Amino acid sequence: MNELIVVTGGTGYIGSHTTVELLEAGYDVLIIDNLANSRIEVLDGIEKIAGRRPFFEELDICNKAGVLDCFERYPGIKAIIHFAAHKAVPESVAKPLMYYENNLVSLINLLQAMKEHRIKHFVFSSSCTVYGQPDKLPVTEKSPIKIASSPYGNTKQISEEIINDTILAGDGLDAICLRYFNPVGAHTSAEIGELPLGVPQNLVPFITQTAIGIREELSVFGDDYNTPDGSAVRDYINVVDLSRAHVVSINRLLSGKNKRDLEIFNLGTGTGLSVFEVIKAFVEATGVEFKYKVVDRRDGDIEQVYADTTLANDELGWKAEVGLIDTMKSAWAWEQNIRNQME
Ligand code: UD1
């Protein structure tokens, strides 16, 4: 019997890639997901790649009785990786209560259920959004946390505090918070990838959907930033690289190698890229041109952010490996594959 890891949000974008990496590393996986923003067919994609199917429970983690019942039915859970959350910044501004309720109640329910079932190890999906617009670049884990610019960002900050306070209370929890920069790309098999419902909010899915003809043109939000080419700069991290960091974190917690009860790591490449550089890389990687135009800045966007990944490199022994061109190729292969499947 392999060790059993719970992945909440495991049919989602990062959750599905992480499930594959966990299965391939020899763990069993129980996905808990309410399919609010994902499709059940993702399980087939996972099985095709990993040769094994994860256990699956369709469940909203805001339903505490459901979570307790689920943990009852799967004894021996060793650790939990918590991805399930709402993540659209503008939607969070329009519907703050929905964001606070969903993202915080689910976390509290999980931590309470973990305590009842004596499950100790927890990996939390956090975000570079906690740094806001940093005063100094690249950002380290010691960079100051800025007042959140959206309810979504605030839920990530509050979640980290909830986890830390739970640890301080001596509830027998140890945890790793992973602060993602901008996850992009797809599994090289093109069996799983990002599939936003409706109009994509994020850059790379908008690019691939424009290139395939679903969208007419990409809007570049601002070319008057104080950056080399005027467009905003982010740290785009390949989703498989990002997922590997979760397996490393689980190994670390299960082997007791973590140094503190709460460890926090930045997950990025360490390189900042502008929107124009991403567009150029996509065209170079795929040979596919698409239309774009410069429009006004998007509300709430920051000018630039990229990671100092020294801590993750040194402590986790993890580093980003896949280059931008291969990442763009993978995003494009996935977009083509999923549209063929959906036809
Ligand atoms: C933000 C958050 C991130 C969060 C993510 C969830 C920050 C720094 N990052 O990412 O933590 O997990 O939302 O959705 O707060 N762009 C365009 N045209 C488009 C779409 C995007 O030009 O159609 C530009 C944006 O202005 C930005 C860059 O592309 O400069 C990346 O945007 P996006 O992919 O939406 O991610 P962030 O806003 O950086």
XYZ file of C-alpha atoms and ligand atoms in Angstrom:
382
model
C 0.000 0.000 0.000
C 1.415 3.365 -1.056
C 1.150 6.427 1.146
C -2.080 8.314 0.522
C -2.025 12.045 -0.225
C -5.193 14.137 -0.500
C -5.188 16.722 -3.289
C -8.047 19.208 -3.015
C -8.789 20.842 -6.351
C -7.034 17.909 -8.014
C -8.991 18.163 -11.262
C -7.942 21.799 -11.625
C -4.950 23.160 -13.500
C -2.100 22.860 -11.007
C -3.850 20.118 -9.006
C -4.061 17.753 -11.975
C -0.386 18.184 -12.863
C 0.603 17.656 -9.243
C -1.539 14.510 -9.047
C 0.374 13.086 -12.019
C 3.722 13.846 -10.377
C 2.594 12.288 -7.080
C 1.330 9.113 -8.774
C 4.560 8.853 -10.741
C 6.530 9.274 -7.510
C 4.709 6.258 -6.043
C 2.071 7.947 -3.888
C -1.631 7.126 -3.951
C -3.814 10.193 -4.443
C -7.333 11.016 -3.328
C -8.687 13.997 -5.235
C -11.418 16.004 -3.532
C -13.018 18.458 -5.944
C -16.501 19.869 -6.457
C -15.898 20.290 -10.215
C -16.913 23.948 -9.918
C -14.182 24.986 -12.340
C -12.976 21.714 -13.843
C -14.128 18.635 -15.743
C -14.366 15.026 -14.618
C -12.605 13.954 -17.857
C -9.383 15.314 -16.359
C -9.203 12.013 -14.463
C -8.871 10.171 -17.796
C -6.001 12.441 -18.795
C -4.264 11.804 -15.490
C -4.714 8.045 -15.871
C -3.378 8.077 -19.441
C -0.172 9.758 -18.313
C 0.436 8.072 -14.977
C -1.001 4.636 -15.781
C -3.053 4.774 -12.582
C -6.255 6.524 -11.632
C -6.457 8.616 -8.469
C -9.329 8.046 -6.045
C -11.956 10.733 -6.538
C -14.602 12.277 -4.289
C -16.907 14.959 -5.661
C -17.258 17.189 -2.651
C -17.272 20.854 -1.688
C -14.793 21.340 1.149
C -17.032 24.063 2.549
C -19.233 21.128 3.592
C -17.494 20.176 6.816
C -19.606 17.092 7.551
C -18.752 15.876 4.051
C -15.039 16.345 4.662
C -15.190 14.488 7.987
C -17.145 11.658 6.400
C -14.659 11.472 3.543
C -11.646 11.276 5.885
C -13.506 8.542 7.795
C -13.819 6.496 4.624
C -10.142 6.859 3.687
C -8.147 5.984 6.776
C -4.398 6.478 6.639
C -4.249 9.833 4.862
C -0.664 11.020 5.290
C -0.790 14.579 4.006
C -2.969 17.133 2.271
C -2.150 19.478 -0.582
C -4.785 22.204 -0.699
C -5.384 23.787 -4.102
C -9.160 24.130 -4.167
C -10.003 27.841 -4.216
C -11.443 30.602 -6.335
C -8.645 32.482 -8.093
C -9.952 35.182 -10.432
C -8.790 38.595 -9.236
C -11.530 40.767 -10.875
C -14.278 38.350 -9.821
C -13.030 38.587 -6.242
C -13.412 42.378 -6.372
C -17.004 41.975 -7.588
C -17.913 39.136 -5.185
C -15.735 39.509 -2.087
C -18.001 37.573 0.265
C -18.070 34.603 -2.073
C -14.261 34.627 -2.131
C -13.822 34.999 1.619
C -16.396 32.313 2.331
C -15.158 29.803 -0.197
C -11.408 30.224 0.266
C -11.386 30.588 4.056
C -14.188 28.262 5.186
C -12.702 25.455 3.095
C -9.294 25.955 4.699
C -10.708 26.062 8.228
C -12.781 22.934 7.603
C -9.756 21.080 6.325
C -7.545 22.087 9.249
C -10.244 21.099 11.737
C -10.809 17.754 10.036
C -7.044 17.174 9.959
C -6.862 17.778 13.698
C -9.695 15.330 14.369
C -8.068 12.700 12.201
C -4.532 13.427 13.397
C -3.272 14.258 9.931
C -0.167 16.337 10.425
C 1.260 17.381 7.080
C -0.114 20.202 4.943
C 1.007 21.931 1.758
C -0.780 25.158 0.892
C -1.149 26.801 -2.476
C -0.205 30.434 -1.910
C 0.718 33.179 -4.315
C 3.222 35.927 -5.051
C 0.215 38.221 -4.854
C 0.995 38.494 -1.101
C 3.981 40.741 -2.001
C 1.878 43.275 -3.943
C 4.198 45.598 -5.889
C 7.492 44.903 -4.103
C 9.879 47.746 -3.334
C 12.876 45.600 -4.245
C 13.259 42.920 -6.918
C 13.638 39.998 -6.990
C 11.398 39.204 -4.030
C 12.581 36.886 -1.300
C 10.350 35.166 1.232
C 11.415 37.882 3.684
C 10.115 40.699 1.478
C 7.313 42.563 3.235
C 3.740 41.444 2.784
C 1.824 44.376 1.275
C -1.792 45.300 1.835
C -3.671 43.041 -0.541
C -4.939 44.697 -3.704
C -7.872 42.292 -4.091
C -10.063 40.080 -1.916
C -8.462 37.103 -3.701
C -4.999 38.250 -2.609
C -6.299 38.906 0.879
C -7.632 35.335 1.157
C -4.095 34.070 0.461
C -2.611 36.358 3.135
C -5.255 35.425 5.692
C -4.883 31.744 4.841
C -1.162 31.861 5.571
C -1.953 33.529 8.911
C -4.591 30.929 9.765
C -2.107 28.138 9.071
C 0.602 29.836 11.112
C -1.739 30.489 14.067
C -2.905 26.870 14.005
C 0.687 25.718 14.192
C 1.454 28.162 17.030
C -1.507 26.774 18.967
C 0.293 23.448 19.093
C -2.323 21.569 17.134
C 0.260 19.163 15.776
C 0.334 20.639 12.308
C 3.352 21.178 10.123
C 3.025 22.947 6.846
C 4.690 24.337 3.762
C 3.254 27.362 1.957
C 4.298 27.586 -1.672
C 4.057 31.050 -3.168
C 3.567 30.609 -6.895
C 4.543 33.224 -9.412
C 2.750 32.805 -12.792
C 2.140 29.122 -13.636
C 1.918 28.470 -17.394
C 2.147 25.659 -19.937
C 0.863 22.100 -19.829
C 2.009 18.513 -19.460
C 4.217 17.463 -22.402
C 1.729 14.684 -23.255
C -0.940 17.357 -23.950
C -3.381 15.163 -21.981
C -3.912 17.759 -19.246
C -3.578 21.535 -19.152
C -5.336 24.749 -18.254
C -8.972 25.009 -19.329
C -10.555 28.232 -18.090
C -14.330 28.456 -18.172
C -15.493 31.440 -20.225
C -13.148 34.226 -21.258
C -9.628 33.582 -19.927
C -8.325 36.145 -17.433
C -4.719 34.983 -17.638
C -2.242 35.797 -20.367
C -1.171 32.436 -21.777
C -4.627 30.833 -22.130
C -5.769 34.048 -23.798
C -2.857 33.789 -26.233
C -3.530 30.131 -27.097
C -7.264 30.752 -27.522
C -6.561 33.710 -29.815
C -4.046 31.705 -31.818
C -6.580 28.902 -32.328
C -9.297 31.352 -33.351
C -11.641 31.341 -30.357
C -10.757 34.963 -29.517
C -10.272 37.662 -32.098
C -7.311 39.442 -30.567
C -5.314 39.696 -27.388
C -5.400 42.960 -25.454
C -2.016 43.858 -24.017
C -2.804 45.698 -20.820
C -0.503 48.715 -20.923
C 2.784 49.562 -22.658
C 3.650 52.541 -20.480
C 5.066 50.739 -17.458
C 8.529 51.537 -16.240
C 9.975 48.334 -17.761
C 12.390 47.819 -20.697
C 9.626 47.514 -23.343
C 6.830 49.203 -21.377
C 4.701 46.089 -20.791
C 4.306 44.497 -17.349
C 6.816 41.935 -16.128
C 6.081 38.593 -14.431
C 7.893 35.374 -13.572
C 6.330 32.621 -15.715
C 6.925 29.191 -14.215
C 6.236 25.920 -16.044
C 3.356 24.049 -14.411
C 5.161 20.688 -14.374
C 8.178 22.277 -12.693
C 5.800 23.852 -10.207
C 4.081 20.528 -9.580
C 7.373 18.771 -8.902
C 7.951 21.207 -6.044
C 4.826 19.833 -4.362
C 6.172 16.287 -4.445
C 9.457 17.519 -2.990
C 7.513 19.337 -0.261
C 5.528 16.205 0.591
C 8.728 14.131 0.736
C 10.235 16.752 3.015
C 7.293 16.820 5.427
C 6.891 13.028 5.541
C 10.590 12.509 6.243
C 10.603 15.192 8.956
C 13.294 17.205 7.149
C 11.419 20.496 7.411
C 13.236 22.935 9.678
C 10.343 24.901 11.051
C 6.674 24.110 11.581
C 5.779 26.541 8.828
C 8.094 26.892 5.884
C 7.429 29.287 3.006
C 8.999 29.039 -0.443
C 8.810 31.147 -3.586
C 8.253 29.071 -6.717
C 9.338 30.896 -9.842
C 12.155 30.879 -12.364
C 13.947 33.952 -11.074
C 13.570 35.665 -14.447
C 11.122 38.448 -15.206
C 9.534 38.511 -18.667
C 7.374 41.177 -20.249
C 4.037 40.564 -21.961
C 5.678 41.346 -25.329
C 8.454 38.817 -24.615
C 5.841 36.140 -23.863
C 4.019 36.906 -27.124
C 7.309 36.698 -29.031
C 8.205 33.385 -27.386
C 4.829 31.913 -28.314
C 5.225 32.884 -31.980
C 8.802 31.587 -32.037
C 7.810 28.300 -30.381
C 4.784 27.576 -32.556
C 5.188 29.553 -35.772
C 1.613 30.747 -35.238
C 0.957 34.485 -35.469
C -2.072 36.110 -33.852
C -3.507 39.595 -33.511
C -2.922 41.790 -30.506
C -3.372 45.425 -29.616
C -2.224 47.603 -26.754
C -5.016 48.887 -24.494
C -5.085 50.677 -21.144
C -3.563 49.119 -18.061
C -5.776 46.614 -16.237
C -7.064 47.728 -12.831
C -5.157 46.143 -9.990
C -2.170 45.024 -12.108
C 1.274 45.663 -10.731
C 4.246 46.776 -12.789
C 6.639 43.941 -12.189
C 7.411 40.997 -9.965
C 9.816 38.094 -10.132
C 11.169 35.661 -7.615
C 14.363 35.115 -5.756
C 14.261 31.314 -5.640
C 17.431 30.764 -3.623
C 15.550 29.317 -0.661
C 13.662 26.730 -2.732
C 16.868 25.895 -4.625
C 18.916 25.403 -1.455
C 16.375 23.966 0.986
C 14.082 21.976 -1.290
C 16.784 21.104 -3.818
C 14.258 22.205 -6.434
C 14.666 24.481 -9.384
C 12.704 25.377 -12.508
C 14.054 23.474 -15.502
C 11.719 23.842 -18.472
C 12.465 26.844 -20.684
C 9.915 29.323 -21.986
C 9.941 28.009 -25.582
C 9.174 24.432 -24.490
C 6.541 25.761 -22.111
C 4.841 27.661 -24.935
C 4.979 24.573 -27.153
C 3.268 22.565 -24.418
C 0.547 25.191 -23.936
C -0.121 25.189 -27.686
C -0.162 21.365 -28.003
C -2.678 21.216 -25.158
C -4.916 23.912 -26.652
C -5.017 22.021 -29.963
C -5.642 18.670 -28.298
C -8.476 19.840 -26.068
C -10.253 21.669 -28.914
C -10.064 18.488 -31.034
C -11.533 16.508 -28.144
C -14.337 19.024 -27.607
C -15.370 19.253 -31.275
C -2.493 37.340 -10.869
C -1.793 37.233 -9.549
C -1.544 35.781 -9.214
C -2.805 35.011 -9.272
C -3.379 35.115 -10.661
C -4.690 34.367 -10.697
C -0.270 39.045 -8.996
C 1.093 39.602 -9.163
N -0.484 37.899 -9.621
O -1.565 37.050 -11.855
O -1.033 35.713 -7.912
O -2.568 33.684 -8.946
O -3.614 36.494 -10.964
O -5.418 34.623 -11.822
O -1.114 39.572 -8.336
N -2.231 40.341 -19.568
C -2.502 40.968 -20.775
N -3.620 40.579 -21.471
C -4.449 39.594 -21.035
C -4.161 38.945 -19.800
C -3.040 39.354 -19.101
O -1.773 41.850 -21.199
O -5.450 39.295 -21.706
C -1.046 40.745 -18.819
C -1.359 41.263 -17.419
O -1.611 42.634 -17.465
C -0.084 40.900 -16.677
C 0.397 39.624 -17.368
O -0.252 39.589 -18.609
O 0.886 41.879 -16.879
C 0.019 38.368 -16.593
O -1.356 38.423 -16.290
P -2.142 37.172 -15.681
O -1.825 35.948 -16.462
O -3.573 37.575 -15.568
O -1.517 36.966 -14.253
P -1.288 38.012 -13.054
O -2.289 39.106 -13.122
O 0.142 38.378 -13.053
